[in-house]
CSV table of N, CA and C in Angstrom, one decimal:
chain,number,residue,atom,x,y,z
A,1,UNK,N,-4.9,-35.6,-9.6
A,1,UNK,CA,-3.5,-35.7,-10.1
A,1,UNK,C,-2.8,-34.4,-9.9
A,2,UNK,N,-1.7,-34.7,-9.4
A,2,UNK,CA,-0.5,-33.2,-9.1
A,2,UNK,C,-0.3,-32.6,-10.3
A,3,UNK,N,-0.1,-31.2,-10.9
A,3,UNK,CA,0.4,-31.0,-12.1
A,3,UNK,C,2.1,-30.7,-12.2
A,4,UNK,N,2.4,-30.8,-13.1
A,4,UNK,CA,3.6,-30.8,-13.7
A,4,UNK,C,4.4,-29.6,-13.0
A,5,UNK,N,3.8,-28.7,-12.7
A,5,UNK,CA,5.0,-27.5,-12.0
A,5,UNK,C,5.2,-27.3,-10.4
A,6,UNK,N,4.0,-28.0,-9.7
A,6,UNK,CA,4.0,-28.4,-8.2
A,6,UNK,C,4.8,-29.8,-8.3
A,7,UNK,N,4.7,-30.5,-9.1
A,7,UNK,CA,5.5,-32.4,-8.8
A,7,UNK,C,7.1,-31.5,-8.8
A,8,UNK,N,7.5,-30.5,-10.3
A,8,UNK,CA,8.4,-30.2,-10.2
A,8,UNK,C,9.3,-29.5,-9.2
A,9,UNK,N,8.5,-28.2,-8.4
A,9,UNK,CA,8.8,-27.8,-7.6
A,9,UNK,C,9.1,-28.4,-6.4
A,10,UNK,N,8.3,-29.5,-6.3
A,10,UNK,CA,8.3,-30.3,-4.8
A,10,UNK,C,9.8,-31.1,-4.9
A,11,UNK,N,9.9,-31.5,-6.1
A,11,UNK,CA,11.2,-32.3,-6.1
A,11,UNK,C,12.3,-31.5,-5.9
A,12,UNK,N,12.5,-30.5,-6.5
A,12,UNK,CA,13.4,-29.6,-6.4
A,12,UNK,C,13.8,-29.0,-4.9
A,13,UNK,N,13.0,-29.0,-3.9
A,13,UNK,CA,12.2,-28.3,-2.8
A,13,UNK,C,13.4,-29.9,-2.3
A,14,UNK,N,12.8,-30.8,-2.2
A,14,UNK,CA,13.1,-31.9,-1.7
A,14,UNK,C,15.3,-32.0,-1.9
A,15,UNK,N,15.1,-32.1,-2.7
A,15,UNK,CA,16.3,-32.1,-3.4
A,15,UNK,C,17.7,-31.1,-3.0
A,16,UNK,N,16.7,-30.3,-2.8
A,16,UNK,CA,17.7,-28.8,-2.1
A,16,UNK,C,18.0,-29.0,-0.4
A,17,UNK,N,17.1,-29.4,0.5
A,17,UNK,CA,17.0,-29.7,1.5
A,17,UNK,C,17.6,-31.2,1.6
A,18,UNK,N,17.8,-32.3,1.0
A,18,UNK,CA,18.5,-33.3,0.8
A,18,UNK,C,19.9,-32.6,0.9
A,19,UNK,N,19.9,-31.3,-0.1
A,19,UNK,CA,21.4,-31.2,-0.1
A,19,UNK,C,22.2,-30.6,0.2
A,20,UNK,N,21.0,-29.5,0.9
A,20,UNK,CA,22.0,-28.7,2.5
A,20,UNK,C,22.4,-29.9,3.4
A,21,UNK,N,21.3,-30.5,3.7
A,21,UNK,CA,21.5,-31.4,5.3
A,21,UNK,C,22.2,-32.0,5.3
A,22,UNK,N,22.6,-32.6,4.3
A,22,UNK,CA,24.0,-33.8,3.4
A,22,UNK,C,25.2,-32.5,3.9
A,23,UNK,N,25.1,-31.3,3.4
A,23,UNK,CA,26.8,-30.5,3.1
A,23,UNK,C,26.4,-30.4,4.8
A,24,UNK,N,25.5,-30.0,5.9
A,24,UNK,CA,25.2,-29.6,7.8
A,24,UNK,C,25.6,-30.6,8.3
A,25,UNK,N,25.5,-32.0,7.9
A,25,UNK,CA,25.9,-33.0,8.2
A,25,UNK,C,27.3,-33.3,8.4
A,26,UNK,N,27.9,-33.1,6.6
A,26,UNK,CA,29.3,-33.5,6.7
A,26,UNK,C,30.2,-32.3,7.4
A,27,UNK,N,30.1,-31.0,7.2
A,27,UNK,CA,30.7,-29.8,8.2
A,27,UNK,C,30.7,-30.5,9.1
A,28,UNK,N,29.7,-30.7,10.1
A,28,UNK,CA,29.6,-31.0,11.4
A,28,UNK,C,30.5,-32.3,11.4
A,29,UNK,N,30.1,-32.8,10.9
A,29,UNK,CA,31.2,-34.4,11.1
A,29,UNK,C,33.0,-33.8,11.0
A,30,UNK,N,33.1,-32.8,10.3
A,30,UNK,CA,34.6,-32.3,10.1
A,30,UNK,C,35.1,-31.4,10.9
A,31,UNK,N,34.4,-30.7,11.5
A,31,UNK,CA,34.5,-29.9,13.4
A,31,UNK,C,34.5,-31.1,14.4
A,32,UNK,N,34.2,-32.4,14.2
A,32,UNK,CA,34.2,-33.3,15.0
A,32,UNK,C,33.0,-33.0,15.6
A,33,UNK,N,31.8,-32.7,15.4
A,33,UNK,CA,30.3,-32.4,16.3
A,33,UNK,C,29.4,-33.4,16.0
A,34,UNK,N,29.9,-34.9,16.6
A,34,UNK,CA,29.2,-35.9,16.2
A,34,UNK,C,27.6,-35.8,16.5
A,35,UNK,N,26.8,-35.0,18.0
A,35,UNK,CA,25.9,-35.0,18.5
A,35,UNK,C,25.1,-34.0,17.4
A,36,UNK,N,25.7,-33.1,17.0
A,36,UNK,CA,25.0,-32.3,15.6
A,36,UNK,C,24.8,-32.7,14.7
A,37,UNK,N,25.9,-33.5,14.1
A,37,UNK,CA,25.9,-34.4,12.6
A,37,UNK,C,24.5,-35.6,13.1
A,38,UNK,N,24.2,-36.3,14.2
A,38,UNK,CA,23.3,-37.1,14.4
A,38,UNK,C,21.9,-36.5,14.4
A,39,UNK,N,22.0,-34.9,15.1
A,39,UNK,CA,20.8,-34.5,15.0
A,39,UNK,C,20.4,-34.4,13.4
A,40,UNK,N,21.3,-33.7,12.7
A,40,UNK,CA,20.9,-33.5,11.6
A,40,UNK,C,20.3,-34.5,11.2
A,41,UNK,N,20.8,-35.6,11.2
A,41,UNK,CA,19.9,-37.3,10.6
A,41,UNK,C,19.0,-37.0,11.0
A,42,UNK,N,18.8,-37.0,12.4
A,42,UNK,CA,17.5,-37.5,12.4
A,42,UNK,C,16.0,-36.2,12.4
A,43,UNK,N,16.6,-35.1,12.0
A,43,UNK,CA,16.4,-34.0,11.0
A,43,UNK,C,15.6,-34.4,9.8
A,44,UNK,N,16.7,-34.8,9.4
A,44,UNK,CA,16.2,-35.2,8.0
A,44,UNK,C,15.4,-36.6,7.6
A,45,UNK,N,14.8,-37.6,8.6
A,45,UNK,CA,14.3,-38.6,8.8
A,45,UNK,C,12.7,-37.8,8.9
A,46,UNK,N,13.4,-37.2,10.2
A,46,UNK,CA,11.7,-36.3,10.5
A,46,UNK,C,11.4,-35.3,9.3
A,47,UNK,N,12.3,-35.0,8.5
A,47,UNK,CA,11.8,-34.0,7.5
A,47,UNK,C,11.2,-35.3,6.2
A,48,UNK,N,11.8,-36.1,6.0
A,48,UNK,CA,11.4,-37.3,4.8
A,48,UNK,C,9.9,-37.8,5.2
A,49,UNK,N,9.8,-37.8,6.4
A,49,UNK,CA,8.6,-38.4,6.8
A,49,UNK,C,7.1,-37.7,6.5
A,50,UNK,N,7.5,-35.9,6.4
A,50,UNK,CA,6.6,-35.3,5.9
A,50,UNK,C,5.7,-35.1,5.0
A,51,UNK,N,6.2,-35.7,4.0
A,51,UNK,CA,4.7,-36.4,3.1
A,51,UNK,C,4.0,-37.4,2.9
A,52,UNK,N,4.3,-38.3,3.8
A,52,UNK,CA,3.9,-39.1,4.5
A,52,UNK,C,2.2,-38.8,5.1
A,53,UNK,N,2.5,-37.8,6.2
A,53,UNK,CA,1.5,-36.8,7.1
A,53,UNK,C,0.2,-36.4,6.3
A,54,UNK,N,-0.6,-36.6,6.9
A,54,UNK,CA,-2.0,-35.8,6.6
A,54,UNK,C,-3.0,-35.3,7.4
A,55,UNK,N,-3.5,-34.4,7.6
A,55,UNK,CA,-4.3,-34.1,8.5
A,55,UNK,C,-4.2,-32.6,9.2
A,56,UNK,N,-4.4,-33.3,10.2
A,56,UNK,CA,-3.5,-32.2,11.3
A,56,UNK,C,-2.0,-32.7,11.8
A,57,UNK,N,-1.9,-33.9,11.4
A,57,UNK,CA,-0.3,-34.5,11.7
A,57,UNK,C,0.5,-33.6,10.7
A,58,UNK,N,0.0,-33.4,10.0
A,58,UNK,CA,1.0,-32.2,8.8
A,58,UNK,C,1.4,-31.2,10.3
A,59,UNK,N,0.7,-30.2,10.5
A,59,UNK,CA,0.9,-29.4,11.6
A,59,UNK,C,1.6,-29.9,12.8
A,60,UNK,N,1.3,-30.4,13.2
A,60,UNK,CA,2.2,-31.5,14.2
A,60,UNK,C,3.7,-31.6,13.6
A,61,UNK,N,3.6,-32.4,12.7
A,61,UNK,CA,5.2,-32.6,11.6
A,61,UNK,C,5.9,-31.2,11.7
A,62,UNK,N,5.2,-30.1,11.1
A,62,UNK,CA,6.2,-28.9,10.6
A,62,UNK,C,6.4,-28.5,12.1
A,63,UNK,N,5.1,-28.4,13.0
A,63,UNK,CA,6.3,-28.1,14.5
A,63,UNK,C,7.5,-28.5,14.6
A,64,UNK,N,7.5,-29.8,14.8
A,64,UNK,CA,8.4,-31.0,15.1
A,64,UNK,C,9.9,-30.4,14.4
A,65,UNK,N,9.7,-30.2,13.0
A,65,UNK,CA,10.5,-30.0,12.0
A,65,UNK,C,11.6,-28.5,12.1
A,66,UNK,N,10.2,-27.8,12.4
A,66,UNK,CA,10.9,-26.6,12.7
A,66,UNK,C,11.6,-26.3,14.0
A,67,UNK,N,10.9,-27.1,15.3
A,67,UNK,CA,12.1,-27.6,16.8
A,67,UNK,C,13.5,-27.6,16.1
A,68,UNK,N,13.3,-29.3,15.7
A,68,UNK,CA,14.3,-29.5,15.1
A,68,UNK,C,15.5,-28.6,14.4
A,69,UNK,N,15.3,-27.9,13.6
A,69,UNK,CA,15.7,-27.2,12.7
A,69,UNK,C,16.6,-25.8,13.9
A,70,UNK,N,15.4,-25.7,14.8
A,70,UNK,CA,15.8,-24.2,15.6
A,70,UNK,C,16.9,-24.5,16.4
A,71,UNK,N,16.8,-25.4,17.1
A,71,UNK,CA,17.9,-26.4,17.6
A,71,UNK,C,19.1,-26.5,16.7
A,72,UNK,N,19.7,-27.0,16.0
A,72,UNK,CA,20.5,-27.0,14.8
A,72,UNK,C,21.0,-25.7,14.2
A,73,UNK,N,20.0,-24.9,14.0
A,73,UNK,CA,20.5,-23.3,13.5
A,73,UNK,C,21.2,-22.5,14.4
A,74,UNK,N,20.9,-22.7,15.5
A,74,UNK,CA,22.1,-22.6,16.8
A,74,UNK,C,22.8,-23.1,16.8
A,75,UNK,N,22.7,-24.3,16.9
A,75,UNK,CA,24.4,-25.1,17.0
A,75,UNK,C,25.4,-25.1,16.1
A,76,UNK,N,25.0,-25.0,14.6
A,76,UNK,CA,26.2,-25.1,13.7
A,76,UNK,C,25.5,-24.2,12.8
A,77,UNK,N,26.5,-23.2,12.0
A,77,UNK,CA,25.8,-22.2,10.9
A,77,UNK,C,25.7,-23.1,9.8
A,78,UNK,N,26.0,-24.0,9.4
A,78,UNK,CA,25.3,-24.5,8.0
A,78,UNK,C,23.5,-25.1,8.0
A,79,UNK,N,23.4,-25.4,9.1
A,79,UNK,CA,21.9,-25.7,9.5
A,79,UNK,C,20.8,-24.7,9.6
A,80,UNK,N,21.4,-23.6,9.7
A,80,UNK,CA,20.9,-22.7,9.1
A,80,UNK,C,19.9,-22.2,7.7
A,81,UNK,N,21.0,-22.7,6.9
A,81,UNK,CA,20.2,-22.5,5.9
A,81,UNK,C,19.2,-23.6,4.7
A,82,UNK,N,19.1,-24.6,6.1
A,82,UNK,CA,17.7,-25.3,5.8
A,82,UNK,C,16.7,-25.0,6.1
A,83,UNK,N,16.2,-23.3,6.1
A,83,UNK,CA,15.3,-22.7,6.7
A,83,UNK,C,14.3,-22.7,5.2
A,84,UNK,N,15.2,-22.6,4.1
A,84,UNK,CA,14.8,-22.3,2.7
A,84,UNK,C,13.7,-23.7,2.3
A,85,UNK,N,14.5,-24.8,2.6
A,85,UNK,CA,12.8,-26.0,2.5
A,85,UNK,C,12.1,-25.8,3.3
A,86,UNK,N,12.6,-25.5,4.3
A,86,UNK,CA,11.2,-25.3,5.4
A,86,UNK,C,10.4,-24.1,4.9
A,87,UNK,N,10.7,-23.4,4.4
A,87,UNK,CA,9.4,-22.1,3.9
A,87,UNK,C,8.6,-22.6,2.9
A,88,UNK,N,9.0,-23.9,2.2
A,88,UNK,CA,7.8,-24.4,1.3
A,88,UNK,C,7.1,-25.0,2.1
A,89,UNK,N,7.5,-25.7,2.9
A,89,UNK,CA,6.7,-26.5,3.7
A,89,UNK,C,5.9,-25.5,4.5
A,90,UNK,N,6.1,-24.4,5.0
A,90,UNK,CA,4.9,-23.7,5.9
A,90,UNK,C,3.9,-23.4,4.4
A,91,UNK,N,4.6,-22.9,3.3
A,91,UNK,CA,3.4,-22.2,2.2
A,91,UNK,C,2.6,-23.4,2.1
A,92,UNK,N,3.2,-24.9,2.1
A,92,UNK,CA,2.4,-25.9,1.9
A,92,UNK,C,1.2,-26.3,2.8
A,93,UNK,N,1.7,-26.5,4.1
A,93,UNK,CA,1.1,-26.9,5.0
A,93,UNK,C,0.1,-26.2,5.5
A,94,UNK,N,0.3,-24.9,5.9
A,94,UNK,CA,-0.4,-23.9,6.0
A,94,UNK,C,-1.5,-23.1,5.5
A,95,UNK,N,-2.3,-22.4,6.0
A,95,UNK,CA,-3.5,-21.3,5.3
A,95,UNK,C,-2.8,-20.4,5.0
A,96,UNK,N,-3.0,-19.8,4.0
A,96,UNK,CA,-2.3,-18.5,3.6
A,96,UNK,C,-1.8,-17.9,4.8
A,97,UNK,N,-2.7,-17.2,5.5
A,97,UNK,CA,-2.2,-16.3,6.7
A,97,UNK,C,-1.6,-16.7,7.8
A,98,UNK,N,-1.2,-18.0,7.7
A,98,UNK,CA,-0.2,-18.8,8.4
A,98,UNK,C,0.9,-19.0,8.3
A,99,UNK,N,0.6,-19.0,7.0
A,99,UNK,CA,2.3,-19.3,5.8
A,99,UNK,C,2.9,-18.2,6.1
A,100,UNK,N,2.2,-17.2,5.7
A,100,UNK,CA,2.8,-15.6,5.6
A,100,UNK,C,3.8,-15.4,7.3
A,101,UNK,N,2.7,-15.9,8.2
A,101,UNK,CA,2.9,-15.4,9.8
A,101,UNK,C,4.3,-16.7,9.4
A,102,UNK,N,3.9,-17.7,9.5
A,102,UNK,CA,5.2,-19.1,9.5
A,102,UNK,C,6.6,-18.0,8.9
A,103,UNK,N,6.1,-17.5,7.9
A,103,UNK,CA,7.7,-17.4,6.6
A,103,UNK,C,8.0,-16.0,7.6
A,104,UNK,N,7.4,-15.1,7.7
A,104,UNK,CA,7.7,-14.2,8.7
A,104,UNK,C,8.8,-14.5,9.4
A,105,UNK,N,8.6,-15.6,10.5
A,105,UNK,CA,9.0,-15.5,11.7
A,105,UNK,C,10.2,-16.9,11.3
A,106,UNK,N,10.1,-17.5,10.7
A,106,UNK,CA,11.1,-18.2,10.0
A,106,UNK,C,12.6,-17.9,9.7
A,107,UNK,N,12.3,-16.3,8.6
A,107,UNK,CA,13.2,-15.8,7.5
A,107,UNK,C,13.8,-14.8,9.1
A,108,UNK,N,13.2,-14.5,9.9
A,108,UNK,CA,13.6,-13.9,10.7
A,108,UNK,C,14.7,-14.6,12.2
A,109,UNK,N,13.9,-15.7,12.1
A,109,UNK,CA,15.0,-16.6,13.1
A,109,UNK,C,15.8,-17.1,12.1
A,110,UNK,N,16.2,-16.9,10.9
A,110,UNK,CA,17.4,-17.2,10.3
A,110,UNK,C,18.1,-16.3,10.2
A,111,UNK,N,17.7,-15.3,10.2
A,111,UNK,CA,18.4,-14.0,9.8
A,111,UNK,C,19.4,-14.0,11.4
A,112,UNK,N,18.7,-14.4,12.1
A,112,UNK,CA,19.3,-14.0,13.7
A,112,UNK,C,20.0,-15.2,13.9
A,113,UNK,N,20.1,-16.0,13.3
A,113,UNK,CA,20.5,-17.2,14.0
A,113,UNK,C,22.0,-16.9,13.0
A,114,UNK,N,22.1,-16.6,11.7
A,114,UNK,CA,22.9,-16.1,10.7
A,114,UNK,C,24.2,-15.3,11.4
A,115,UNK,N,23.8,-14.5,12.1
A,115,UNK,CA,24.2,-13.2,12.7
A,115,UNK,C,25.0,-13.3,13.7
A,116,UNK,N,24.0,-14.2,14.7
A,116,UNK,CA,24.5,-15.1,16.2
A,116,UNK,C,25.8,-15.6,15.3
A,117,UNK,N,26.0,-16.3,14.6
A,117,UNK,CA,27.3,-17.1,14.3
A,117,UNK,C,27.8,-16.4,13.5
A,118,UNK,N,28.1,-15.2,12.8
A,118,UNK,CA,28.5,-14.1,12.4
A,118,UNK,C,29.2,-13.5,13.3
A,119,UNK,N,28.5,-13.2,14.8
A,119,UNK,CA,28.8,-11.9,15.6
A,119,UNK,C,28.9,-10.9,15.0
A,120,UNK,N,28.3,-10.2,14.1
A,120,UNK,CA,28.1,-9.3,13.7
A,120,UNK,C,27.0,-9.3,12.3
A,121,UNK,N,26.1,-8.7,12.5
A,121,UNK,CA,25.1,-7.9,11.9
A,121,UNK,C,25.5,-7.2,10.3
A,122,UNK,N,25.4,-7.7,9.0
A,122,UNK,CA,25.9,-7.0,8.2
A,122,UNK,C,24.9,-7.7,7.0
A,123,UNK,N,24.9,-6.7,6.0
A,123,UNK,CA,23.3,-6.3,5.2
A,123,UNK,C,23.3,-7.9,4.0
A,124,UNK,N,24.4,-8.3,3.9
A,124,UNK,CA,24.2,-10.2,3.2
A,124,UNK,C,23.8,-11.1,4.3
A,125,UNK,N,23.4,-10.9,5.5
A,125,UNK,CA,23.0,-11.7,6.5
A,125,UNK,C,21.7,-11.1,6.5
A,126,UNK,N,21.1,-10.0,6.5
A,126,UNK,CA,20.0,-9.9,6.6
A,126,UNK,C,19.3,-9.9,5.0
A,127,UNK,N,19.8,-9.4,4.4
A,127,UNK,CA,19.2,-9.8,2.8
A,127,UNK,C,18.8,-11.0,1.8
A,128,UNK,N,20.3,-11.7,2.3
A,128,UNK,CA,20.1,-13.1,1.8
A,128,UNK,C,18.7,-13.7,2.2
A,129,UNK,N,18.9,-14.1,3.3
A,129,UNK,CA,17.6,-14.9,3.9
A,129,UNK,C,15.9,-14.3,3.2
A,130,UNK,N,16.1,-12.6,3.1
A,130,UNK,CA,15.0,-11.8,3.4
A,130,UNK,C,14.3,-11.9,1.4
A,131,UNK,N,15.7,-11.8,0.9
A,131,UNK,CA,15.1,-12.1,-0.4
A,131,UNK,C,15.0,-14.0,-1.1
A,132,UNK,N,15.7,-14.5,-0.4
A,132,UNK,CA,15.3,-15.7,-0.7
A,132,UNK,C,13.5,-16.4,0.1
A,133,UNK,N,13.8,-15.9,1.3
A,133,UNK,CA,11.9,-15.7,1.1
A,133,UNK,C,10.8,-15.5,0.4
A,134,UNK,N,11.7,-14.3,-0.3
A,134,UNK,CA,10.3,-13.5,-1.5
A,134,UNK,C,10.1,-14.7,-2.4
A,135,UNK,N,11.7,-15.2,-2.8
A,135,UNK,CA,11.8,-16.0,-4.1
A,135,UNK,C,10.3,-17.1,-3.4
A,136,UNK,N,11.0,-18.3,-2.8
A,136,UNK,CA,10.0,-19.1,-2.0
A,136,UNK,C,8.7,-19.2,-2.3
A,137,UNK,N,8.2,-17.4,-1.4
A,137,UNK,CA,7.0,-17.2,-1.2
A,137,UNK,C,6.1,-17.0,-2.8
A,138,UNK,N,7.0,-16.4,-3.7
A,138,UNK,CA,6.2,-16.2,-4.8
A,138,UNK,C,6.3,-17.2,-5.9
A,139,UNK,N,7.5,-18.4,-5.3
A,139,UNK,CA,7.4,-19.5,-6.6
A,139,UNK,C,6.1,-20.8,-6.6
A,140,UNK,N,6.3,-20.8,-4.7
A,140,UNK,CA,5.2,-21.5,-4.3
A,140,UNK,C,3.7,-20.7,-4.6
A,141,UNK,N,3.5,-19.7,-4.2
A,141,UNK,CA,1.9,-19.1,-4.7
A,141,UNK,C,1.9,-19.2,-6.5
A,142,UNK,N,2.7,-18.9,-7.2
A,142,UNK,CA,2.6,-19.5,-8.5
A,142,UNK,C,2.1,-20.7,-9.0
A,143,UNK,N,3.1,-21.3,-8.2
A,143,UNK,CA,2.5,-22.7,-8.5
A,143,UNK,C,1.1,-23.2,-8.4
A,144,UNK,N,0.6,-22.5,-6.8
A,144,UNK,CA,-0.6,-23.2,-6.4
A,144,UNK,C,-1.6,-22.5,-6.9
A,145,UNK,N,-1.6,-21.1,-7.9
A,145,UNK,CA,-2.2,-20.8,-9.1
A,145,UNK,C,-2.2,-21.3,-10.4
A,146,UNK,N,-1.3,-22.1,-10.7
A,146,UNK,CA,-1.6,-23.0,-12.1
A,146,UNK,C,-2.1,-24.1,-11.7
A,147,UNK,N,-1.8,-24.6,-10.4
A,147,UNK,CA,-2.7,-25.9,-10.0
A,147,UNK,C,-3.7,-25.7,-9.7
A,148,UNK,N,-4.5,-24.5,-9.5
A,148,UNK,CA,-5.9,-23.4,-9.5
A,148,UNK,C,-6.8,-23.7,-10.6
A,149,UNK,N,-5.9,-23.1,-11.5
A,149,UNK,CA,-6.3,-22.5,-12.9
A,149,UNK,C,-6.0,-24.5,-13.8
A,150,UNK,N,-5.8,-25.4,-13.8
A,150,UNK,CA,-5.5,-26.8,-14.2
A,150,UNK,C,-6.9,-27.0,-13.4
A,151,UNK,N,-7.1,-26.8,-12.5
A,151,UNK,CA,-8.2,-27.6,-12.1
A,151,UNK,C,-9.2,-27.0,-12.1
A,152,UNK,N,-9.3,-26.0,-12.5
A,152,UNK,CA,-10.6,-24.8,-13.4
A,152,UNK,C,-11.1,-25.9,-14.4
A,153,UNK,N,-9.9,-25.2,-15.4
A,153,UNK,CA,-9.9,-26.1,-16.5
A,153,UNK,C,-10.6,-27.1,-17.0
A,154,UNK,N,-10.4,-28.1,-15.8
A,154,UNK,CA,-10.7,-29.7,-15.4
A,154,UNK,C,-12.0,-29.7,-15.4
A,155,UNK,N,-12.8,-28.9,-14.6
A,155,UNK,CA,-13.9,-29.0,-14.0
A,155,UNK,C,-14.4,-28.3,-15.0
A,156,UNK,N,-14.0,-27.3,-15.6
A,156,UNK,CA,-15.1,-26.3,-17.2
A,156,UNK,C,-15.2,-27.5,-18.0
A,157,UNK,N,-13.9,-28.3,-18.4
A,157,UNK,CA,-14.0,-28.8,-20.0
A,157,UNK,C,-13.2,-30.1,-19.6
A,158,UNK,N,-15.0,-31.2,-19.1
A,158,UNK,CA,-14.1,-32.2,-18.7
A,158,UNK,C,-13.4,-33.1,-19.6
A,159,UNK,N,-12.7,-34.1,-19.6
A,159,UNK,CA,-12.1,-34.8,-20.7
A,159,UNK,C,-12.8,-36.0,-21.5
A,160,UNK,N,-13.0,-35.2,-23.0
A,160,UNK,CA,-13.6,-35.8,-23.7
A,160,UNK,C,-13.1,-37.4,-24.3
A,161,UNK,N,-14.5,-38.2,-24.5
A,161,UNK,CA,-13.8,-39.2,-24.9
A,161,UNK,C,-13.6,-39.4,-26.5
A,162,UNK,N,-11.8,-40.3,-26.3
A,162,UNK,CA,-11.4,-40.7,-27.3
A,162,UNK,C,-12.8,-41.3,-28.2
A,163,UNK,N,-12.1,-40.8,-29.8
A,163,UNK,CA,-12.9,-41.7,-30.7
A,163,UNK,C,-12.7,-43.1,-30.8
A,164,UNK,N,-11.4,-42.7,-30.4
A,164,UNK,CA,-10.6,-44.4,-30.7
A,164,UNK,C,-10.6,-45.0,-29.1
A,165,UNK,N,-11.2,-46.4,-30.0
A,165,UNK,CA,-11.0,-46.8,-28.4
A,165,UNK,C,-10.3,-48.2,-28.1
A,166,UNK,N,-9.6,-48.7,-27.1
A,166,UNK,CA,-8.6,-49.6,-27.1
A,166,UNK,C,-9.6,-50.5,-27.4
C-alpha cells in the first residue's frame, strides 16, 4: 500500500501538470496554433497513460513524454513549464543517478528553451526553473524516505491482531 504523503504528492504532481497543459493548450488555441494546441492533447494522453506503464515501458513512456514535451517547449513558451511534472516523473521512474542526470538536463533544456522565447538571457529565466528543481528534487526524495522509513516500520512491528474480532 502507497502511503499517505507519496498518494498525496502524486496527485498534486498530477494535478499541476493537468493544469499547465489545460492553461499550453488554451494559449495556443488563442494565437490560433491549432497543430500545438493538438499536440499538447495528445501530450497529455501520453502523459495520463503513464501510470498505467510498468517495467521498462515506464522508460520507454518518459522518453516518449519527454520528445513530446521538447517539441512543444519550442513551439510555444507556456509548454515550457511542464518541465516541472516531468521532474517527478524522472525522480520516479528513474535510479537515483538517473534522476539526478534526467533533472539535470531537463531544468537545463527549460532554462534554454525559456530564454529561446525570451531572446534574451536574464537571472528569473535561469533561476526560476533552477530552484524549482531543488524544490521537486527534495520533495520527491522526502517522500521516498517516509515511504522508506513506513515500510521499516512495517517489516520491524508487523500488525498486530485485533482483540476484537468481526
Amino acid at each position: 500500500m502507497m502511503d499517505i504523503p507519496s498518494r498525496l504528492l502524486r496527485w498534486a504532481v498530477h494535478a499541476t501538470a493537468c493544469g499547465l497543459l489545460v492553461l499550453a493548450v488554451v494559449s495556443s488555441l488563442r494565437e490560433d496554433r491549432v497543430a500545438v494546441a493538438v499536440g499538447g492533447l495528445v501530450l497529455g494522453v501520453a502523459y495520463a497513460a503513464g501510470p498505467m506503464m510498468s517495467g521498462a515501458r515506464r522508460g520507454v513512456w518518459l522518453g516518449l513524454v519527454t520528445a513530446g514535451w521538447v517539441v512543444l517547449a519550442v513551439a510555444a513558451p507556456p509548454f515550457v513549464w511542464l518541465a516541472f511534472p516531468l521532474l517527478f516523473a524522472y525522480l520516479d521512474v528513474l535510479p537515483l543517478w538517473g534522476a539526478m542526470f534526467g533533472v539535470a538536463v531537463l531544468t537545463s533544456a527549460a532554462i534554454l528553451a525559456a530564454v529561446w522565447h525570451a531572446g534574451e538571457l536574464t537571472l528569473p529565466l535561469v533561476l526560476g526553473p533552477s530552484v524549482g528543481a531543488a524544490v521537486v528534487t527534495m520533495l520527491a526524495l522526502a517522500c521516498k524516505a517516509l515511504a522508506c522509513k513506513a515500510l521499516r516500520r512495517e517489516v520491524e512491528q508487523p500488525e498486530q491482531e485485533s482483540p476484537i474480532r468481526p
